[in-house]
Structures are given as structure tokens and as C-alpha cells.
Short mmCIF file of C-alpha atoms and ligand atoms in Angstrom, two decimals:
data_model
loop_
_atom_site.label_atom_id
_atom_site.label_comp_id
_atom_site.label_asym_id
_atom_site.label_seq_id
_atom_site.Cartn_x
_atom_site.Cartn_y
_atom_site.Cartn_z
CA UNK U 1 14.14 9.89 -27.83
CA UNK U 2 16.95 7.80 -26.32
CA UNK U 3 18.67 10.87 -24.94
CA UNK U 4 15.45 12.24 -23.49
CA UNK U 5 14.57 8.86 -21.85
CA UNK U 6 18.11 8.61 -20.42
CA UNK U 7 17.73 12.00 -18.87
CA UNK U 8 14.59 10.84 -17.07
CA UNK U 9 11.81 11.78 -19.52
CA UNK U 10 8.88 9.43 -20.02
CA UNK U 11 8.16 9.14 -23.76
CA UNK U 12 4.53 9.21 -24.88
CA UNK U 13 3.16 9.17 -28.47
CA UNK U 14 0.07 11.11 -27.29
CA UNK U 15 0.52 14.84 -27.58
CA UNK U 16 -2.28 15.51 -25.15
CA UNK U 17 -0.38 13.69 -22.37
CA UNK U 18 2.88 15.51 -22.94
CA UNK U 19 4.58 18.28 -20.96
CA UNK U 20 6.98 18.77 -23.78
CA UNK U 21 6.12 18.23 -27.40
CA UNK U 22 8.88 17.60 -29.94
CA UNK U 23 8.02 17.90 -33.65
CA UNK U 24 10.58 16.26 -35.84
CA UNK U 25 10.42 17.85 -39.29
CA UNK U 26 11.36 17.27 -42.96
CA UNK U 27 12.44 19.95 -45.46
CA UNK U 28 13.26 17.89 -48.54
CA UNK U 29 10.54 19.24 -50.79
CA UNK U 30 7.83 21.89 -50.48
CA UNK U 31 5.02 19.40 -49.57
CA UNK U 32 7.16 18.07 -46.72
CA UNK U 33 7.84 21.55 -45.46
CA UNK U 34 4.12 22.29 -45.54
CA UNK U 35 3.33 19.04 -43.69
CA UNK U 36 5.94 19.93 -41.06
CA UNK U 37 4.54 23.47 -40.57
CA UNK U 38 1.03 22.03 -40.25
CA UNK U 39 2.19 19.62 -37.57
CA UNK U 40 3.91 22.42 -35.63
CA UNK U 41 0.73 24.58 -35.77
CA UNK U 42 -1.40 21.64 -34.68
CA UNK U 43 0.90 20.91 -31.70
CA UNK U 44 1.06 24.60 -30.81
CA UNK U 45 -2.67 24.27 -29.89
CA UNK U 46 -1.79 21.80 -27.13
CA UNK U 47 0.35 24.47 -25.61
CA UNK U 48 -2.42 27.07 -25.71
CA UNK U 49 -5.29 24.93 -24.46
CA UNK U 50 -3.78 21.76 -23.16
CA UNK U 51 -1.15 20.39 -20.79
CA UNK U 52 1.97 21.07 -22.83
CA UNK U 53 4.47 23.58 -21.38
CA UNK U 54 7.07 23.47 -24.15
CA UNK U 55 7.11 23.06 -27.89
CA UNK U 56 10.39 22.01 -29.57
CA UNK U 57 11.01 21.86 -33.31
CA UNK U 58 13.76 19.55 -34.46
CA UNK U 59 15.14 18.34 -37.75
CA UNK U 60 15.66 19.53 -41.33
CA UNK U 61 13.15 22.36 -41.29
CA UNK U 62 15.36 23.95 -38.60
CA UNK U 63 18.34 23.76 -40.94
CA UNK U 64 16.36 25.58 -43.56
CA UNK U 65 14.35 28.12 -41.57
CA UNK U 66 16.09 28.34 -38.17
CA UNK U 67 15.82 32.09 -37.85
CA UNK U 68 12.19 32.21 -39.04
CA UNK U 69 10.55 29.44 -37.11
CA UNK U 70 10.54 31.01 -33.68
CA UNK U 71 9.86 34.48 -35.13
CA UNK U 72 6.78 33.37 -37.15
CA UNK U 73 5.42 30.79 -34.69
CA UNK U 74 5.94 32.35 -31.17
CA UNK U 75 4.58 29.19 -29.41
CA UNK U 76 7.87 27.43 -30.37
CA UNK U 77 10.22 27.54 -27.36
CA UNK U 78 13.37 26.03 -28.95
CA UNK U 79 14.71 24.63 -32.18
CA UNK U 80 17.24 21.78 -32.56
CA UNK U 81 19.02 21.28 -35.93
CA UNK U 82 20.24 18.05 -37.41
CA UNK U 83 23.73 18.74 -36.16
CA UNK U 84 22.96 19.43 -32.53
CA UNK U 85 21.05 16.53 -31.12
CA UNK U 86 22.50 17.06 -27.67
CA UNK U 87 20.59 20.31 -27.64
CA UNK U 88 17.28 18.40 -27.22
CA UNK U 89 17.87 18.04 -23.48
CA UNK U 90 18.21 21.71 -22.65
CA UNK U 91 15.40 22.49 -25.12
CA UNK U 92 13.18 20.15 -23.16
CA UNK U 93 14.35 21.60 -19.83
CA UNK U 94 16.27 18.53 -18.79
CA UNK U 95 19.87 18.20 -17.72
CA UNK U 96 22.42 15.54 -18.47
CA UNK U 97 22.47 12.78 -15.88
CA UNK U 98 25.75 12.00 -14.07
CA UNK U 99 27.99 10.60 -15.44
CA UNK U 100 27.18 12.29 -18.71
CA UNK U 101 25.62 10.10 -21.39
CA UNK U 102 27.46 9.85 -24.64
CA UNK U 103 25.59 11.59 -27.35
CA UNK U 104 28.02 10.75 -30.05
CA UNK U 105 31.20 12.25 -31.46
CA UNK U 106 30.32 15.74 -32.51
CA UNK U 107 33.45 16.63 -34.44
CA UNK U 108 34.03 14.62 -37.56
CA UNK U 109 37.52 14.74 -38.92
CA UNK U 110 37.24 12.49 -41.95
CA UNK U 111 35.70 13.40 -45.26
CA UNK U 112 35.89 12.17 -48.84
CA UNK U 113 38.01 14.28 -51.24
CA UNK U 114 34.82 14.77 -53.30
CA UNK U 115 33.27 16.49 -50.29
CA UNK U 116 36.07 18.94 -50.04
CA UNK U 117 36.02 19.63 -53.78
CA UNK U 118 32.25 20.07 -53.83
CA UNK U 119 32.48 22.46 -50.92
CA UNK U 120 34.83 24.66 -52.88
CA UNK U 121 32.30 24.82 -55.69
CA UNK U 122 29.59 25.98 -53.24
CA UNK U 123 27.67 22.69 -53.07
CA UNK U 124 26.91 23.15 -49.35
CA UNK U 125 26.33 26.90 -49.38
CA UNK U 126 23.19 28.16 -47.82
CA UNK U 127 23.61 31.84 -48.71
CA UNK U 128 20.44 31.88 -50.72
CA UNK U 129 18.39 30.79 -47.74
CA UNK U 130 17.08 33.53 -45.60
CA UNK U 131 16.34 32.23 -42.15
CA UNK U 132 19.03 29.55 -42.32
CA UNK U 133 21.72 30.42 -39.89
CA UNK U 134 24.25 28.22 -38.08
CA UNK U 135 27.03 25.88 -39.13
CA UNK U 136 26.65 22.98 -41.57
CA UNK U 137 25.77 19.92 -39.52
CA UNK U 138 28.50 17.36 -38.80
CA UNK U 139 26.73 15.17 -36.23
CA UNK U 140 26.99 11.39 -36.20
CA UNK U 141 25.61 9.14 -33.51
CA UNK U 142 27.47 6.14 -32.23
CA UNK U 143 26.81 2.88 -30.45
CA UNK U 144 26.75 4.61 -27.02
CA UNK U 145 24.17 7.15 -28.00
CA UNK U 146 21.02 6.21 -26.09
CA UNK U 147 18.37 4.92 -28.39
CA UNK U 148 14.64 4.12 -28.17
CA UNK U 149 13.21 2.00 -30.97
CA UNK U 150 10.38 3.64 -32.77
CA UNK U 151 9.85 0.58 -34.88
CA UNK U 152 8.31 -2.75 -33.86
CA UNK U 153 10.69 -4.64 -31.53
CA UNK U 154 11.84 -7.15 -34.22
CA UNK U 155 13.05 -4.61 -36.81
CA UNK U 156 15.37 -1.59 -36.72
CA UNK U 157 17.05 0.90 -38.95
CA UNK U 158 20.70 1.65 -38.48
CA UNK U 159 22.09 4.83 -39.99
CA UNK U 160 25.55 4.06 -41.15
CA UNK U 161 26.51 7.44 -42.67
CA UNK U 162 25.19 11.00 -42.76
CA UNK U 163 25.30 13.68 -45.41
CA UNK U 164 25.96 13.56 -49.09
CA UNK U 165 28.64 14.87 -51.42
CA UNK U 166 26.83 14.22 -54.70
CA UNK U 167 25.93 17.24 -56.97
CA UNK U 168 22.36 16.25 -58.01
CA UNK U 169 20.83 19.55 -59.03
CA UNK U 170 17.34 18.95 -57.74
CA UNK U 171 18.39 18.12 -54.20
CA UNK U 172 19.06 20.21 -51.13
CA UNK U 173 19.93 17.37 -48.75
CA UNK U 174 23.62 18.24 -48.78
CA UNK U 175 22.83 21.69 -47.50
CA UNK U 176 20.42 20.26 -44.91
CA UNK U 177 22.62 17.35 -43.76
CA UNK U 178 26.19 18.33 -44.52
CA UNK U 179 29.15 16.57 -46.06
CA UNK U 180 29.19 12.75 -46.31
CA UNK U 181 30.69 11.07 -43.22
CA UNK U 182 30.54 7.39 -42.15
CA UNK U 183 30.11 5.97 -38.69
CA UNK U 184 32.95 3.80 -37.53
CA UNK U 185 32.74 0.23 -38.80
CA UNK U 186 32.91 -1.26 -35.22
CA UNK U 187 30.35 1.19 -33.95
CA UNK U 188 27.82 -0.03 -36.43
CA UNK U 189 28.61 -3.64 -35.61
CA UNK U 190 28.36 -3.01 -31.85
CA UNK U 191 25.02 -1.28 -32.31
CA UNK U 192 23.65 -4.17 -34.46
CA UNK U 193 24.83 -6.71 -31.88
CA UNK U 194 23.11 -4.84 -29.09
CA UNK U 195 19.86 -4.62 -31.09
CA UNK U 196 20.04 -8.29 -31.96
CA UNK U 197 20.47 -9.18 -28.23
CA UNK U 198 17.33 -7.14 -27.56
CA UNK U 199 15.27 -9.18 -30.00
CA UNK U 200 15.77 -7.34 -33.34
CA UNK U 201 15.81 -9.78 -36.18
CA UNK U 202 15.78 -7.52 -39.20
CA UNK U 203 18.21 -4.63 -39.80
CA UNK U 204 17.87 -2.04 -42.60
CA UNK U 205 20.95 0.06 -43.18
CA UNK U 206 20.24 3.64 -44.21
CA UNK U 207 22.02 6.89 -44.92
CA UNK U 208 21.60 9.48 -47.69
CA UNK U 209 24.05 7.43 -49.69
CA UNK U 210 24.78 3.95 -48.27
CA UNK U 211 27.05 2.86 -51.13
CA UNK U 212 29.77 5.44 -50.28
CA UNK U 213 30.00 3.91 -46.79
CA UNK U 214 33.57 3.82 -45.46
CA UNK U 215 35.20 5.88 -48.31
CA UNK U 216 36.00 8.64 -45.92
CA UNK U 217 37.52 6.09 -43.48
CA UNK U 218 39.82 4.69 -46.25
CA UNK U 219 37.71 1.54 -46.56
CA UNK U 220 37.33 -0.03 -49.94
CA UNK U 221 33.93 -1.76 -50.39
CA UNK U 222 32.91 -0.70 -46.92
CA UNK U 223 29.25 -1.59 -47.38
CA UNK U 224 30.11 -5.11 -48.61
CA UNK U 225 32.33 -5.61 -45.55
CA UNK U 226 29.62 -4.33 -43.26
CA UNK U 227 27.03 -6.63 -44.77
CA UNK U 228 29.37 -9.61 -44.41
CA UNK U 229 30.06 -8.87 -40.71
CA UNK U 230 26.38 -8.23 -39.98
CA UNK U 231 25.47 -11.54 -41.63
CA UNK U 232 27.47 -13.30 -38.93
CA UNK U 233 25.36 -11.99 -36.06
CA UNK U 234 23.53 -15.06 -35.02
CA UNK U 235 20.28 -13.62 -33.81
CA UNK U 236 19.71 -11.64 -37.05
CA UNK U 237 17.62 -13.17 -39.87
CA UNK U 238 17.54 -10.34 -42.50
CA UNK U 239 19.95 -7.52 -43.23
CA UNK U 240 19.32 -5.10 -46.07
CA UNK U 241 20.30 -1.63 -47.18
CA UNK U 242 18.46 1.15 -48.96
CA UNK U 243 19.43 4.16 -51.20
CA UNK U 244 22.27 2.77 -53.37
CA UNK U 245 23.89 5.29 -55.74
CA UNK U 246 23.85 3.57 -59.18
CA UNK U 247 27.54 4.02 -60.19
CA UNK U 248 28.73 2.89 -56.68
CA UNK U 249 27.48 -0.65 -56.98
CA UNK U 250 30.59 -2.83 -57.20
CA UNK U 251 31.06 -6.56 -58.02
CA UNK U 252 32.22 -6.97 -54.43
CA UNK U 253 28.96 -5.58 -53.07
CA UNK U 254 26.89 -7.95 -55.32
CA UNK U 255 29.03 -10.81 -54.11
CA UNK U 256 28.33 -9.95 -50.47
CA UNK U 257 24.62 -10.02 -51.23
CA UNK U 258 24.73 -13.20 -53.23
CA UNK U 259 26.95 -15.18 -50.90
CA UNK U 260 25.23 -14.39 -47.53
CA UNK U 261 21.73 -15.86 -47.07
CA UNK U 262 20.93 -13.37 -44.36
CA UNK U 263 21.54 -10.45 -46.68
CA UNK U 264 18.27 -10.01 -48.48
CA UNK U 265 18.47 -10.27 -52.35
CA UNK U 266 16.98 -6.84 -52.40
CA UNK U 267 18.41 -3.61 -53.91
CA UNK U 268 16.97 -0.13 -53.83
CA UNK U 269 18.69 1.97 -56.47
CA UNK U 270 17.03 5.37 -57.10
CA UNK U 271 17.81 6.06 -60.75
CA UNK U 272 15.82 9.34 -60.99
CA UNK U 273 15.55 9.15 -64.81
CA UNK U 274 16.81 7.26 -67.80
CA UNK U 275 17.14 9.91 -70.50
CA UNK U 276 20.84 10.89 -70.72
CA UNK U 277 20.01 14.46 -71.42
CA UNK U 278 17.82 14.77 -68.29
CA UNK U 279 20.35 12.89 -66.19
CA UNK U 280 23.07 15.24 -67.41
CA UNK U 281 21.05 18.26 -66.31
CA UNK U 282 20.41 16.47 -63.03
CA UNK U 283 24.19 16.15 -62.77
CA UNK U 284 23.88 12.40 -62.22
CA UNK U 285 25.15 11.10 -65.59
CA UNK U 286 24.69 7.69 -67.28
CA UNK U 287 21.50 6.80 -69.24
CA UNK U 288 19.20 3.90 -70.23
CA UNK U 289 21.87 1.69 -71.93
CA UNK U 290 24.31 1.90 -68.99
CA UNK U 291 21.50 1.29 -66.51
CA UNK U 292 20.10 -1.66 -68.41
CA UNK U 293 23.62 -3.22 -68.53
CA UNK U 294 24.13 -2.75 -64.77
CA UNK U 295 20.63 -4.13 -64.05
CA UNK U 296 21.57 -7.23 -66.06
CA UNK U 297 24.83 -7.53 -64.09
CA UNK U 298 22.96 -7.19 -60.78
CA UNK U 299 20.39 -9.82 -61.78
CA UNK U 300 23.05 -12.16 -63.01
CA UNK U 301 25.12 -11.83 -59.82
CA UNK U 302 22.17 -12.09 -57.33
CA UNK U 303 19.64 -14.81 -57.97
CA UNK U 304 15.98 -13.75 -57.57
CA UNK U 305 16.98 -10.15 -56.96
CA UNK U 306 14.16 -7.79 -55.90
CA UNK U 307 14.87 -4.39 -57.50
CA UNK U 308 13.35 -1.12 -56.35
CA UNK U 309 13.91 2.30 -57.94
CA UNK U 310 12.39 5.73 -57.98
CA UNK U 311 12.07 8.42 -60.74
CA UNK U 312 11.44 12.09 -60.95
CA UNK U 313 9.15 13.14 -63.79
CA UNK U 314 8.76 16.75 -65.01
CA UNK U 315 12.40 17.82 -64.34
CA UNK U 316 12.94 21.23 -66.07
CA UNK U 317 13.50 20.62 -69.75
CA UNK U 318 12.10 17.07 -69.78
CA UNK U 319 10.59 16.80 -73.23
CA UNK U 320 7.87 14.49 -74.34
CA UNK U 321 10.53 12.44 -76.02
CA UNK U 322 12.65 12.20 -72.76
CA UNK U 323 9.54 11.06 -70.93
CA UNK U 324 8.64 8.46 -73.51
CA UNK U 325 12.25 7.17 -73.31
CA UNK U 326 11.66 6.74 -69.52
CA UNK U 327 8.42 4.87 -70.19
CA UNK U 328 10.23 2.52 -72.60
CA UNK U 329 13.04 2.02 -70.07
CA UNK U 330 10.58 1.10 -67.33
CA UNK U 331 8.90 -1.42 -69.67
CA UNK U 332 12.25 -2.95 -70.41
CA UNK U 333 13.76 -2.93 -66.96
CA UNK U 334 10.81 -4.64 -65.24
CA UNK U 335 11.41 -3.34 -61.70
CA UNK U 336 9.74 -5.06 -58.79
CA UNK U 337 8.96 -1.90 -56.94
CA UNK U 338 8.89 1.66 -58.26
CA UNK U 339 8.15 5.09 -56.96
CA UNK U 340 7.43 8.16 -59.12
CA UNK U 341 7.76 11.71 -57.85
CA UNK U 342 6.62 14.83 -59.66
CA UNK U 343 9.38 17.45 -59.80
CA UNK U 344 9.00 20.58 -57.68
CA UNK U 345 11.42 23.58 -57.38
CA UNK U 346 13.46 23.82 -54.16
CA UNK U 347 15.01 27.19 -53.30
CA UNK U 348 18.73 26.47 -53.00
CA UNK U 349 18.65 23.65 -55.55
CA UNK U 350 20.46 24.40 -58.87
CA UNK U 351 17.56 23.16 -60.90
CA UNK U 352 15.35 25.89 -59.48
CA UNK U 353 17.33 28.41 -61.52
CA UNK U 354 16.76 26.69 -64.85
CA UNK U 355 14.80 29.10 -67.10
CA UNK U 356 11.01 29.27 -66.50
CA UNK U 357 10.66 28.57 -70.22
CA UNK U 358 11.96 25.02 -69.55
CA UNK U 359 9.68 24.27 -66.64
CA UNK U 360 7.10 21.59 -67.17
CA UNK U 361 3.58 22.73 -66.09
CA UNK U 362 2.25 21.05 -62.94
CA UNK U 363 -0.73 19.43 -64.79
CA UNK U 364 1.64 17.88 -67.26
CA UNK U 365 3.95 16.66 -64.48
CA UNK U 366 0.93 14.96 -62.85
CA UNK U 367 -0.12 13.37 -66.19
CA UNK U 368 3.36 11.99 -66.65
CA UNK U 369 3.52 10.69 -63.09
CA UNK U 370 0.21 8.89 -63.42
CA UNK U 371 1.13 7.44 -66.82
CA UNK U 372 4.39 5.98 -65.49
CA UNK U 373 2.61 4.56 -62.44
CA UNK U 374 0.01 2.86 -64.72
CA UNK U 375 2.83 1.22 -66.76
CA UNK U 376 4.40 -0.05 -63.53
CA UNK U 377 0.99 -1.27 -62.28
CA UNK U 378 0.78 -3.64 -65.23
CA UNK U 379 4.34 -4.86 -64.66
CA UNK U 380 3.77 -5.32 -60.92
CA UNK U 381 0.48 -7.21 -61.49
CA UNK U 382 2.16 -9.65 -63.78
CA UNK U 383 5.21 -10.10 -61.50
CA UNK U 384 3.09 -10.69 -58.47
CA UNK U 385 0.91 -13.18 -60.28
CA UNK U 386 4.03 -15.26 -61.15
CA UNK U 387 4.63 -15.71 -57.43
CA UNK U 388 1.39 -17.74 -56.83
CA UNK U 389 2.21 -21.19 -55.62
CA UNK U 390 5.76 -20.30 -54.51
CA UNK U 391 6.85 -20.51 -50.85
CA UNK U 392 8.79 -17.90 -48.83
CA UNK U 393 9.88 -17.09 -45.42
CA UNK U 394 7.47 -14.54 -43.89
CA UNK U 395 8.14 -12.11 -41.12
CA UNK U 396 4.81 -11.91 -39.28
CA UNK U 397 3.92 -8.21 -38.46
CA UNK U 398 0.43 -8.55 -36.83
CA UNK U 399 -3.26 -8.18 -37.48
CA UNK U 400 -4.02 -6.26 -40.64
CA UNK U 401 -4.79 -2.59 -40.36
CA UNK U 402 -7.30 -2.93 -43.16
CA UNK U 403 -9.43 -5.85 -41.91
CA UNK U 404 -9.45 -7.84 -38.63
CA UNK U 405 -9.95 -11.03 -40.68
CA UNK U 406 -6.40 -10.91 -42.04
CA UNK U 407 -2.89 -10.81 -40.67
CA UNK U 408 0.02 -9.02 -42.39
CA UNK U 409 3.65 -9.89 -42.92
CA UNK U 410 6.61 -9.30 -45.25
CA UNK U 411 9.01 -11.52 -47.19
CA UNK U 412 12.65 -10.62 -48.00
CA UNK U 413 11.18 -8.98 -51.09
CA UNK U 414 9.47 -6.34 -48.97
CA UNK U 415 11.45 -3.65 -47.16
CA UNK U 416 9.73 -2.21 -44.12
CA UNK U 417 7.12 0.44 -44.73
CA UNK U 418 7.79 1.18 -48.42
CA UNK U 419 6.84 -1.95 -50.35
CA UNK U 420 3.58 -3.84 -50.71
CA UNK U 421 2.24 -6.29 -48.17
CA UNK U 422 1.56 -9.95 -47.75
CA UNK U 423 -1.86 -10.66 -46.22
CA UNK U 424 -2.35 -13.98 -44.45
CA UNK U 425 -5.86 -15.40 -44.71
CA UNK U 426 -5.13 -19.02 -43.72
CA UNK U 427 -2.99 -20.00 -40.71
CA UNK U 428 -2.72 -23.64 -41.84
CA UNK U 429 -2.47 -25.85 -38.72
CA UNK U 430 -1.25 -22.94 -36.56
CA UNK U 431 -3.69 -21.65 -33.95
CA UNK U 432 -2.16 -18.24 -33.78
CA UNK U 433 0.69 -16.18 -35.16
CA UNK U 434 3.01 -14.00 -33.13
CA UNK U 435 4.26 -10.58 -34.42
CA UNK U 436 8.00 -10.81 -35.07
CA UNK U 437 8.16 -14.52 -35.73
CA UNK U 438 9.29 -16.11 -39.03
CA UNK U 439 6.98 -18.66 -40.66
CA UNK U 440 6.92 -20.41 -44.03
CA UNK U 441 4.14 -19.30 -46.37
CA UNK U 442 2.76 -20.09 -49.79
CA UNK U 443 1.41 -17.37 -52.02
CA UNK U 444 -2.17 -18.07 -52.95
CA UNK U 445 -3.43 -14.90 -54.53
CA UNK U 446 -2.00 -11.74 -56.02
CA UNK U 447 -3.16 -8.18 -56.56
CA UNK U 448 -1.49 -5.17 -58.28
CA UNK U 449 1.06 -4.67 -55.48
CA UNK U 450 0.00 -6.93 -52.58
CA UNK U 451 0.00 -10.75 -52.05
CA UNK U 452 -2.21 -13.13 -50.11
CA UNK U 453 -0.62 -16.14 -48.49
CA UNK U 454 -1.34 -19.21 -46.37
CA UNK U 455 0.92 -20.54 -43.71
CA UNK U 456 2.48 -23.96 -44.56
S1 SF4 G 1 22.57 11.38 -54.09
FE1 SF4 G 1 20.60 11.61 -53.16
S2 SF4 G 1 20.87 12.86 -51.30
FE2 SF4 G 1 22.73 13.09 -52.57
S3 SF4 G 1 22.39 14.94 -53.80
FE3 SF4 G 1 21.71 13.19 -55.09
S4 SF4 G 1 19.51 12.98 -54.63
FE4 SF4 G 1 20.44 14.31 -52.99
#
């Protein structure tokens, strides 16, 4: 969006007003592919009967089905993969302004030794994918890449790294996004400073794997160093990161969270499972005992830690016993937030080749998903109830989407978009609240996942 705007395009969220429609797609799992295709077909109608002159498809679906998209959907004029963001301008019929805008360094020289090793074992190969042509992406944006915030003005995501070198057998992200590579340290800081000057108060660091940040640059504990520097940016109030890889959480990282009040005491560590035999087949390793020990270490190091995780149920070969072990683990670990995904085969993922005999039937996968969510619902209800009467800083987000009688906000325990909400039903002696401001609130009511608060 930033590059289009810099080249003179006016950005609109309304497809019916657009001359050029860009559909940014996902290809992580089949349901995401289907949703992406539906969006393309829906947008194609604007070209047939509306104002739109061009339809551009961007993102991960292009990495997976590049050759097929234009062939099968003739309304599509151009495709732009995850490694060729500069191509968006010519795809939209625009030219670079003079002097040329920086669209980021396109050639990445650094990589982790693991990446090179995994490449030799075929981790990034796309030979199985008909329709996927083109090179493995190596794009990374930098602080000079033009950017338009798609989030509310007070919060922003910063991508600190791209790609992934891990061998998880259910995942095709490495083939879609390429080898792990980090943005330069000073580039991330410069971008954060610029965002903070523009009014951003909360920064969420993302990447397919944030905890490897800097390894390819020769940095030790790169994420910890980054958090510490970001915590010194005066205008920022909250900094957090998502998607930590479990065995990459170091004492130094925990120290950086614990010692810097601006770094939210919040960790998102997708564990995927707790049965060691399932984790072994997922090529992730570890198991319930190791995880429980590291959760204990995390909670000891970071006071009042909010812990989020996610699991996959129904991975091929997951027995009833494996699943029950996972249920026991969830009861014991007492996560604050938890997501559960039902396994689905992905062409190109090693787990798709596990014998059909070992596949868990879809109805059983759904039963397990629901059961695990019910266990967590009870945990969440109890944890939320324990917060009644306590006070927190609240980032005001605006009137509630659910009812005009309430406003909504988040505490440091709530990452943007993924966690529950705090509804405000009592402004105290305030006449009005302003989206993006921080206020003090007291929790007055709790539900399964959401909270109700009054301003104090
Ligand atoms: S660490 Fe995450 S992105 Fe990387 S292969 Fe595993 S599941 Fe996929």
C-alpha cells in the first residue's frame, strides 16, 4: 500500500470505488486457500460489471499456484509473489516516481547455517507443486520502504524477519516464504522511531519465527537486544512480540521482558502439541515435561506473565492416548489464551505423506478440537474471574462493535486482534474517552474470555 500511495495511487478500502483491485492472499492451509480464491472471484465481478480496470493477486497463494491463477481465472491481470513486492507498481499500471522510492533490499546475503543445511535436505523444494514457478522469495522490507498503516493509528506491527528454517512436518511456510532472514537491527529501530513520531504507542513485533531474530546477522539474543532498544523510545507505551519458538526462549530474553516496563509481560509460544511422540513426528521435539519446566521458568522470571499458545489436534497418528495427554497438559499448564486448530493435509508438507491408515477422521478431529476448547474455557473463566477488582492500564480502542452502549479496549494482557476484549461500561468521572489513549481501569465483571471494566 505504501509503494502504491508513493507512486500516486489513492488507496480505498471500497472495491466498488477502485480502478485497480489488489487481493492479498493466504495459502497456509486449505481453508485459507479457499477463502482467498473466493475473494478473488468476488472481486473479479467488479471488473466485469463495475468500475475496476485491473485485478491483481498478491501474496502466498501466488507462491503456491502462480502458473494456475491467471490460467484458471482469466479476469486476473497480474500476480505478485511474496518476494517481488516492487512488482505491485507495474501490475497496477503505475511507474516509479523520480527519484526512485526504496522498496527494500531485494538480495539477502545472510542466512543461518540451519537454513543452508535444510535447503540441502529439500526443505524449501516446491517440486511437488504444479503451478508454483519462480524463485524462492528473499524479499525483506526496510525502514525506507513506503508504508501505509492498515491498523488504527496508535498501534502497528513491525515485521523483524521473514521466512523460516524449521522442519515442522505439517507446515509449508518455508516453501512459501523462503529461508529465515532478519532485517537489520538499526532498520527496525528507525522504523519504530518513525512510527512513534507519527503517534503509534504500541508495537507488535512479528515474523514467522521472532525468536531466531538476528542469528543470521551474527547477533546473540537479538530479540532481547531489540526489545531493550525499543523500550527506550519515549513515545512508545507497549512493545510485544508474537510467535516465539519454544526452544529459542533464553534467560536473556526473559530478562529483557522482566526488566523493561514497556515490554509487555506477554508471551505467545505456539507449542503445537505436548505428546512427545506426536511432537517427534511433527519434527519439533520436546514434550510435556520439558514444556512444563520451561513454563515454570518463564513464570518465575516474568511476574504476572500472560501466556498464549496454540495446538494442532488430529495430527496423523495422534492416538486417543496422545490426545488425553494433551488435555492433561492443558489442565496443568493453565494458559491464559489458547487456540486449537484441527489438522488438515497440505500438499508439499511432509505430514501429508504419512500413511492414510494413520490419518485421524475429520469428525474425530473436530471432536478433539471442541473438547480441548471446552477444557480451556473453564480455565479461562476461572482466570478471568480472578481479575475482578484489580486495576490495569487500558488502551482505549473505541465504541464497541457489539453494542453502542459499551466501549472497548485492551490491557497489556491482550495482544491486538487475537485475544479477548475489555468492555468499558462506566467512564467514571470522564465525559468521554478517546481511541488510542491510555486510561486506568478496574475490572468489574468477567466472562469466559472477555472482561468488563470501569474507568478509575
Ligand atoms: S516454526 Fe512455524 S513457520 Fe516454521 S516450519 Fe514450524 S510451524 Fe512452520
